[in-house]
Coordinates of C-alpha atoms in Angstrom, one line a residue:
M1 CA 51.8 104.7 29.1
P2 CA 54.5 107.3 28.2
V3 CA 56.4 108.8 31.2
F4 CA 55.4 112.3 30.2
V5 CA 51.7 111.5 30.1
T6 CA 51.9 109.6 33.4
F7 CA 53.8 112.5 35.0
N8 CA 51.2 115.1 34.0
I9 CA 48.2 112.9 35.0
Y10 CA 49.5 112.2 38.5
L11 CA 50.7 115.8 38.8
F12 CA 47.2 117.2 38.2
Y13 CA 45.7 114.3 40.2
G14 CA 47.6 115.3 43.3
L15 CA 47.2 119.1 42.6
V16 CA 43.4 118.6 42.7
F17 CA 43.5 117.2 46.2
F18 CA 46.1 119.7 47.4
S19 CA 43.8 122.5 46.2
M20 CA 40.9 120.9 48.0
G21 CA 42.9 121.1 51.3
C22 CA 43.8 124.7 50.5
A23 CA 40.2 125.6 49.8
V24 CA 39.3 124.5 53.3
V25 CA 42.3 125.8 55.2
F26 CA 42.2 129.3 53.8
R27 CA 38.5 129.8 54.7
N28 CA 37.6 131.7 57.9
F29 CA 35.2 129.7 60.0
R30 CA 35.3 132.0 63.0
Y31 CA 31.9 133.7 62.2
S32 CA 30.2 130.6 60.8
Q33 CA 27.0 129.2 62.3
L34 CA 27.0 126.2 59.9
K35 CA 27.2 122.8 61.6
V36 CA 29.6 121.6 58.9
A37 CA 32.3 124.1 59.8
P38 CA 33.9 122.1 62.7
T39 CA 34.1 119.0 60.5
L40 CA 36.0 120.4 57.6
W41 CA 39.4 120.1 59.2
A42 CA 39.3 116.3 58.5
L43 CA 38.5 116.9 54.8
A44 CA 41.5 119.3 54.6
I45 CA 43.8 116.6 56.1
F46 CA 42.4 114.1 53.6
G47 CA 43.1 116.5 50.7
F48 CA 46.7 117.2 51.7
S49 CA 47.6 113.6 52.6
H50 CA 46.0 112.2 49.5
A51 CA 47.9 114.7 47.3
F52 CA 51.1 113.7 49.0
H53 CA 50.3 110.1 48.5
E54 CA 49.6 110.5 44.8
W55 CA 52.8 112.6 44.2
S56 CA 54.9 110.0 46.0
E57 CA 53.2 107.3 43.9
L58 CA 54.3 109.3 40.8
Y59 CA 57.9 109.2 42.1
V60 CA 57.7 105.4 42.7
L61 CA 56.2 104.8 39.2
I62 CA 58.8 106.9 37.4
F63 CA 61.9 105.9 39.4
S64 CA 61.0 102.4 40.5
D65 CA 64.0 101.0 38.6
H66 CA 66.4 103.3 40.5
I67 CA 65.3 102.4 44.0
A68 CA 67.9 100.3 45.7
P69 CA 66.8 96.7 46.7
Q70 CA 67.3 97.4 50.4
Y71 CA 64.9 100.3 50.2
R72 CA 62.1 98.7 48.2
L73 CA 60.5 97.0 51.3
I74 CA 60.5 100.4 53.1
T75 CA 59.0 102.0 50.0
Q76 CA 56.2 99.4 49.9
W77 CA 55.5 100.0 53.6
L78 CA 55.4 103.8 53.2
C79 CA 53.0 103.5 50.2
L80 CA 50.6 101.3 52.2
V81 CA 50.8 103.5 55.3
K82 CA 50.2 106.7 53.3
L83 CA 47.3 105.2 51.5
F84 CA 45.7 104.1 54.8
L85 CA 46.3 107.4 56.6
S86 CA 44.8 109.5 53.7
Y87 CA 41.6 107.4 53.6
A88 CA 41.5 107.3 57.5
A89 CA 41.2 111.2 57.5
L90 CA 38.3 110.9 55.0
M91 CA 36.7 108.3 57.3
V92 CA 37.0 110.7 60.3
F93 CA 35.2 113.3 58.1
A94 CA 32.6 110.7 57.2
W95 CA 32.0 110.1 60.9
Q96 CA 31.6 113.8 61.7
I97 CA 29.4 114.7 58.6
L98 CA 27.1 111.8 59.4
T99 CA 26.8 113.0 63.0
I100 CA 25.3 116.4 61.9
S101 CA 23.3 115.2 58.9
N102 CA 20.6 112.9 60.3
K103 CA 20.3 111.0 63.6
R104 CA 19.1 107.7 62.2
L105 CA 21.6 108.0 59.3
A106 CA 24.4 108.7 61.9
Y107 CA 23.6 105.5 63.8
I108 CA 23.7 103.4 60.6
G109 CA 26.8 105.2 59.2
H110 CA 28.8 104.9 62.5
G111 CA 27.9 101.2 62.7
L112 CA 29.2 100.7 59.1
I113 CA 32.4 102.6 59.8
I114 CA 33.1 100.4 62.9
A115 CA 32.3 97.3 60.8
L116 CA 34.6 98.4 58.0
L117 CA 37.5 99.0 60.5
L118 CA 36.9 95.6 62.1
S119 CA 36.8 93.8 58.8
Y120 CA 40.0 95.6 57.6
G121 CA 41.8 94.6 60.8
Y122 CA 40.6 91.0 60.5
L123 CA 41.8 90.7 56.9
V124 CA 45.1 92.7 57.1
I125 CA 46.6 92.3 60.6
P126 CA 47.0 88.5 60.6
D127 CA 49.0 88.8 57.4
L128 CA 51.3 91.6 58.4
H129 CA 54.2 89.2 59.1
H130 CA 54.0 87.9 55.6
L131 CA 54.4 91.3 54.0
A132 CA 58.1 91.4 54.5
V133 CA 58.7 88.4 52.3
N134 CA 55.7 88.2 50.1
K135 CA 55.1 91.0 47.5
T136 CA 51.6 89.9 46.8
G137 CA 50.8 90.6 50.5
F138 CA 51.3 94.3 49.9
E139 CA 49.0 94.1 46.8
E140 CA 46.3 92.4 48.9
A141 CA 46.7 94.9 51.7
S142 CA 46.5 97.8 49.3
R143 CA 43.4 96.3 47.7
Y144 CA 41.7 95.9 51.1
T145 CA 42.7 99.5 52.0
R146 CA 41.2 100.9 48.9
S147 CA 38.0 98.8 48.9
L148 CA 37.2 98.8 52.6
I149 CA 38.7 102.1 53.9
G150 CA 38.8 104.1 50.7
F151 CA 35.5 103.2 49.1
G152 CA 33.7 102.9 52.4
S153 CA 34.8 106.3 53.8
A154 CA 34.2 108.1 50.4
A155 CA 30.8 106.6 50.0
L156 CA 29.7 107.4 53.6
A157 CA 31.2 110.9 53.5
G158 CA 29.4 111.5 50.2
I159 CA 26.1 110.3 51.6
G160 CA 26.5 112.5 54.6
M161 CA 27.3 115.5 52.4
V162 CA 24.3 114.8 50.2
F163 CA 21.9 114.6 53.2
Y164 CA 23.4 117.7 54.7
G165 CA 23.1 119.6 51.4
N166 CA 19.5 118.6 51.0
S167 CA 18.7 119.8 54.6
L168 CA 20.2 123.2 53.7
R169 CA 18.1 123.3 50.5
Q170 CA 15.0 122.5 52.4
E171 CA 15.8 125.6 54.5
E172 CA 16.0 127.5 51.2
H173 CA 19.8 127.9 51.2
G174 CA 21.0 127.8 47.7
Y175 CA 24.5 126.8 48.6
G176 CA 23.1 123.4 49.8
L177 CA 23.2 122.3 46.2
Y178 CA 27.0 122.6 46.1
F179 CA 27.4 120.5 49.3
S180 CA 25.2 117.8 47.7
L181 CA 27.4 117.9 44.5
S182 CA 30.5 117.6 46.6
G183 CA 28.9 114.5 48.2
I184 CA 28.1 113.0 44.7
G185 CA 31.7 113.7 43.6
L186 CA 33.0 111.9 46.7
M187 CA 30.9 108.8 46.0
I188 CA 32.1 108.7 42.3
Y189 CA 35.6 109.0 43.5
G190 CA 35.1 106.3 46.0
V191 CA 34.0 103.9 43.3
L192 CA 36.9 104.8 40.9
S193 CA 39.5 104.9 43.6
G194 CA 38.4 102.0 45.8
L195 CA 36.7 99.5 43.5
V196 CA 38.3 100.1 40.1
P197 CA 42.0 98.9 40.0
T198 CA 44.5 101.3 38.5
E199 CA 45.8 98.6 36.2
S200 CA 42.4 97.8 34.7
H201 CA 42.7 100.7 32.2
H202 CA 45.0 103.6 31.5
S203 CA 42.1 106.0 31.7
V204 CA 41.4 105.2 35.4
P205 CA 43.7 107.9 36.8
V206 CA 42.2 110.4 34.4
L207 CA 38.7 109.6 35.5
R208 CA 39.8 109.8 39.2
T209 CA 41.2 113.3 38.4
F210 CA 37.9 114.4 36.9
A211 CA 36.0 113.1 39.9
G212 CA 38.4 115.0 42.2
G213 CA 37.9 118.1 40.1
L214 CA 34.1 117.8 40.6
I215 CA 34.6 117.6 44.3
L216 CA 37.0 120.6 44.3
I217 CA 34.7 122.9 42.2
A218 CA 31.6 122.0 44.1
L219 CA 33.4 122.4 47.4
F220 CA 34.9 125.7 46.4
K221 CA 31.4 127.0 45.5
A222 CA 29.9 125.6 48.8
L223 CA 32.7 127.2 50.9
K224 CA 31.9 130.7 49.5
V225 CA 29.1 130.8 52.1
F226 CA 31.8 131.2 54.8
D227 CA 33.1 134.3 53.1
L228 CA 29.6 135.6 52.9
E229 CA 29.1 135.0 56.6
K230 CA 32.3 136.9 57.4
E231 CA 31.1 139.8 55.3
Q232 CA 27.7 139.8 57.0
A233 CA 29.3 139.6 60.4
T234 CA 31.7 142.5 59.6
E235 CA 28.8 144.6 58.3
A236 CA 26.7 143.8 61.4
K237 CA 29.6 144.9 63.6
L238 CA 30.0 148.2 61.7
K239 CA 26.3 148.8 61.8
R240 CA 26.2 148.2 65.6
A241 CA 29.2 150.5 66.1
I242 CA 27.5 153.3 64.1
E243 CA 24.2 152.8 66.0
A244 CA 26.1 152.7 69.3
D245 CA 27.7 156.1 68.5
K246 CA 24.4 157.5 67.3
Y247 CA 22.5 156.3 70.4
K248 CA 25.4 157.6 72.6
A249 CA 25.0 161.0 71.1
I250 CA 21.2 160.9 71.5
G251 CA 21.5 159.7 75.0
Q252 CA 23.9 162.5 76.0
L253 CA 21.6 165.0 74.4
A254 CA 18.5 163.5 76.0
M255 CA 20.1 163.5 79.5
G256 CA 21.1 167.2 79.1
V257 CA 17.6 168.2 77.8
A258 CA 15.9 166.2 80.6
H259 CA 18.0 167.8 83.3
E260 CA 17.4 171.2 81.9
I261 CA 13.6 170.6 81.7
N262 CA 13.4 169.1 85.2
N263 CA 14.7 172.3 86.9
P264 CA 12.0 174.7 85.6
L265 CA 9.4 171.9 86.0
A266 CA 10.3 171.5 89.7
S267 CA 10.2 175.3 90.2
S268 CA 6.8 175.5 88.4
S269 CA 5.4 172.7 90.5
L270 CA 6.6 174.3 93.8
A271 CA 5.2 177.7 92.7
L272 CA 1.9 176.1 92.0
D273 CA 1.8 174.4 95.4
L274 CA 2.6 177.7 97.2
W275 CA -0.1 179.5 95.2
E276 CA -2.7 176.9 96.1
R277 CA -1.8 177.2 99.8
K278 CA -2.1 181.0 99.7
H279 CA -5.5 180.8 97.9
P280 CA -7.3 177.9 99.4
E281 CA -10.7 179.1 98.3
I282 CA -10.9 179.2 94.5
S283 CA -13.7 178.8 92.0
S284 CA -14.3 175.6 90.2
S285 CA -13.3 177.1 86.9
E286 CA -10.0 178.3 88.4
S287 CA -9.5 174.8 89.9
N288 CA -10.0 173.3 86.5
Y289 CA -7.3 175.5 85.0
L290 CA -4.9 174.7 87.9
S291 CA -5.6 170.9 87.4
R292 CA -4.8 171.3 83.7
V293 CA -1.5 173.2 84.5
R294 CA -0.5 170.5 87.1
L295 CA -1.4 167.7 84.6
G296 CA 0.9 169.4 82.0
I297 CA 3.7 169.7 84.5
E298 CA 3.4 166.0 85.5
R299 CA 3.2 164.9 81.9
A300 CA 6.4 166.8 81.1
S301 CA 8.1 165.5 84.2
S302 CA 7.1 161.9 83.3
I303 CA 8.6 162.3 79.8
S304 CA 11.9 163.7 81.2
K305 CA 12.2 160.8 83.6
E306 CA 11.6 158.3 80.8
L307 CA 14.3 160.1 78.8
L308 CA 16.8 159.9 81.7
N309 CA 16.0 156.1 82.1
Y310 CA 16.6 155.6 78.3
A311 CA 19.8 157.6 78.3
R312 CA 21.3 156.3 81.5
P313 CA 24.2 154.0 80.8
A314 CA 24.3 150.4 82.1
S315 CA 25.6 150.1 85.6
A316 CA 27.6 147.0 84.6
R317 CA 26.6 145.4 88.0
R318 CA 25.7 142.1 86.6
S319 CA 25.1 138.8 88.2
F320 CA 23.4 135.4 87.6
V321 CA 19.7 135.8 88.3
A322 CA 16.8 133.4 88.1
L323 CA 14.4 134.5 85.4
R324 CA 11.5 133.1 87.3
D325 CA 12.3 135.4 90.3
I326 CA 12.5 138.4 88.0
L327 CA 9.1 137.7 86.4
D328 CA 7.5 137.0 89.8
S329 CA 8.9 140.3 91.1
G330 CA 7.7 142.3 88.1
I331 CA 4.2 140.8 88.2
K332 CA 4.0 141.4 92.0
L333 CA 4.9 145.1 91.4
L334 CA 2.0 145.2 88.9
S335 CA -0.5 143.5 91.2
H336 CA -2.6 146.7 91.2
R337 CA -2.9 146.5 87.4
T338 CA -3.2 142.8 86.9
K339 CA -6.3 142.3 89.0
Q340 CA -8.6 142.8 85.9
N341 CA -6.5 140.4 83.7
R342 CA -5.4 136.8 83.9
V343 CA -1.6 136.7 83.7
Q344 CA -0.4 133.2 83.1
L345 CA 3.3 132.6 83.8
D346 CA 5.1 129.6 82.5
C347 CA 8.8 129.6 83.4
S348 CA 11.1 127.0 84.9
D349 CA 13.0 127.8 88.1
C350 CA 16.3 126.6 86.5
I351 CA 16.4 129.3 83.7
I352 CA 19.3 131.6 84.6
L353 CA 20.3 134.9 83.0
Y354 CA 23.5 136.9 83.4
G355 CA 22.5 140.5 83.6
E356 CA 21.2 143.5 85.6
R357 CA 18.3 142.5 87.7
I358 CA 16.7 146.0 87.9
K359 CA 17.0 146.5 84.1
L360 CA 15.5 143.1 83.4
E361 CA 12.6 143.8 85.8
E362 CA 12.0 147.1 84.1
L363 CA 11.9 145.3 80.7
F364 CA 9.2 142.8 81.8
I365 CA 7.2 145.4 83.6
N366 CA 7.1 147.5 80.5
L367 CA 6.1 144.6 78.3
V368 CA 3.4 143.3 80.7
C369 CA 2.1 146.9 81.1
N370 CA 1.8 147.2 77.3
A371 CA 0.0 143.9 77.2
I372 CA -2.5 145.0 79.9
D373 CA -3.1 148.4 78.1
A374 CA -3.8 146.6 74.8
S375 CA -6.2 144.0 76.4
V376 CA -9.8 144.2 77.6
P377 CA -10.7 143.2 81.2
N378 CA -10.5 139.5 82.0
S379 CA -8.4 138.7 79.0
L380 CA -5.4 136.4 79.1
I381 CA -1.8 137.5 79.0
L382 CA 0.8 134.8 78.6
V383 CA 4.4 135.0 79.7
R384 CA 6.4 131.9 78.6
A385 CA 10.2 131.2 79.0
T386 CA 12.2 128.3 77.6
Q387 CA 15.9 127.6 77.0
D388 CA 18.4 125.5 75.2
E389 CA 22.2 125.1 75.4
H390 CA 22.9 128.5 73.8
K391 CA 19.8 130.7 74.2
V392 CA 17.0 131.7 76.5
F393 CA 13.6 132.5 74.9
V394 CA 10.9 134.6 76.5
I395 CA 7.5 135.4 74.9
V396 CA 5.0 138.0 76.2
E397 CA 1.7 137.6 74.4
D398 CA -1.7 139.2 74.6
Y399 CA -4.9 138.9 72.7
G400 CA -5.8 142.6 72.6
C401 CA -6.2 145.2 70.0
G402 CA -2.9 144.5 68.2
M403 CA -1.2 146.9 65.8
S404 CA -1.5 147.6 62.1
E405 CA 1.6 147.0 59.8
E406 CA 2.4 150.8 59.9
E407 CA 2.1 150.9 63.7
L408 CA 4.2 147.8 64.0
A409 CA 7.0 149.2 61.8
R410 CA 7.2 152.3 64.1
S411 CA 6.6 150.5 67.4
T412 CA 10.2 151.0 68.7
E413 CA 10.6 154.5 67.5
L414 CA 11.3 157.1 70.2
F415 CA 8.1 159.0 71.3
Y416 CA 5.9 157.0 69.0
S417 CA 2.8 155.6 70.8
T418 CA -0.5 154.1 69.8
K419 CA -2.0 155.1 73.2
A420 CA -4.3 158.1 73.7
V421 CA -2.6 161.5 74.3
G422 CA -1.5 161.6 78.0
Q423 CA -1.5 157.9 78.5
G424 CA 1.9 157.0 77.1
T425 CA 5.3 158.6 76.4
G426 CA 6.2 156.4 73.4
L427 CA 9.5 155.3 75.1
G428 CA 8.4 152.0 76.5
L429 CA 9.3 149.6 73.6
A430 CA 12.4 151.7 72.8
I431 CA 13.7 151.2 76.3
C432 CA 12.8 147.5 76.1
E433 CA 14.8 147.1 72.9
Q434 CA 17.7 148.9 74.5
I435 CA 17.7 146.7 77.6
V436 CA 17.5 143.5 75.5
S437 CA 20.4 144.7 73.4
L438 CA 22.4 145.4 76.5
H439 CA 21.9 141.8 77.6
N440 CA 23.2 140.3 74.4
G441 CA 19.7 139.6 73.0
K442 CA 17.2 140.4 70.2
M443 CA 13.6 141.5 70.4
N444 CA 11.0 140.7 67.7
I445 CA 7.4 141.9 67.7
V446 CA 4.6 140.1 65.9
S447 CA 1.2 141.7 65.9
S448 CA -2.0 141.7 63.9
E449 CA -4.7 144.3 64.2
G450 CA -7.6 142.9 66.3
K451 CA -5.7 139.6 67.1
G452 CA -3.1 140.7 69.6
T453 CA 0.6 141.1 70.0
R454 CA 3.5 138.7 70.7
V455 CA 6.9 140.0 71.8
E456 CA 9.6 137.4 71.3
L457 CA 12.9 137.9 73.2
T458 CA 16.0 135.9 72.6
F459 CA 18.9 136.1 75.0
Y460 CA 22.2 134.6 73.9
R461 CA 24.5 133.0 76.4
E462 CA 27.5 135.2 77.1
H463 CA 30.0 132.6 75.8
Q464 CA 28.2 132.7 72.4
S465 CA 28.6 136.4 71.9

């Protein structure tokens, strides 16, 4: 093959794998929730090391006649070591991608990797002392490296990528297709690079380059999801900052209004008490009017207190608290209201949250009160809590009247209430959402009219925030 053609083929061949490494390195994985993110460093190392290997092979092919005899043995050793190290990086990636793809597949794949390494060691290590004097020894070692380490690692990495991509597609993530295509490209490259000798036909390096190009293009498309995740995380931060400023302004306004309202309300209540003492004997109609006045004052006072609770900033006095203790304490405080209902509590003693105990008690008291108000006597109210390594899940569920879609959409709005006039301030769920947010969590409400309501709380561990 002409030198010019050989030069260009190997130049692009190495460039494809160098670009593969760059495609991984220049992605920001900080905001990623994908399981594949922590494994891609090994794929990047494979790309860079394989590019370096192919470019150095190009140098050896072109200038082999100019290499001094005393350096030819070193050159052969370097070629063998570079080839092994580049495929070893791919084997590390194969191990990791199989780990996150499928448990059964991981056991089989890990077993095959161990078997390949043992076979390679058995075939190559005993002959190492012959390599210094026997040129065919290097050819055999190179063939074993390509067939066992190269083909084996590429095939297993490709299978792992295909399974991982299919799992993403089952979750209706479109980018899963590109992970699968990357896996298919790896398997094709494994066959061409590991099982088909370069000397068999002059088109082999070209076909290997095309297979590498398929991996690069599919991988580039797949890795765009990390840019998308970063954009979404940035937008979410900006949205939270805007909402925080908005709620801060609302909170300051609410505190000022509540304080201003409390003063005349207290004066009115005191004046009403003094008037009743001076006029102990009043008619029933006058008593009815006075009761209505007092009810209005108490109602306004209740709303102002709820506003103060909503606007009051977090005390920042946090500690590790047992969720079971908080739930028990809240239900005990509501014992006068839970007598007519069956409250079933399912929570392990080992579930721990880091937060403000008083705020968390207020949260669960509000949620259980809402469940009681929505339920008929003797109905069941469930409070369940579970956890995993990163999250704590709490569900408060009732089988009461539920909410319509319109009511559900407005359920956390300030002053919106489905209760009768005088029975609710419309601040309960808004306060609950605020408390959950303060504790690095999310609140989701699921409700159907006539079937009940389920409030789902998810608290993220502090180190995951």
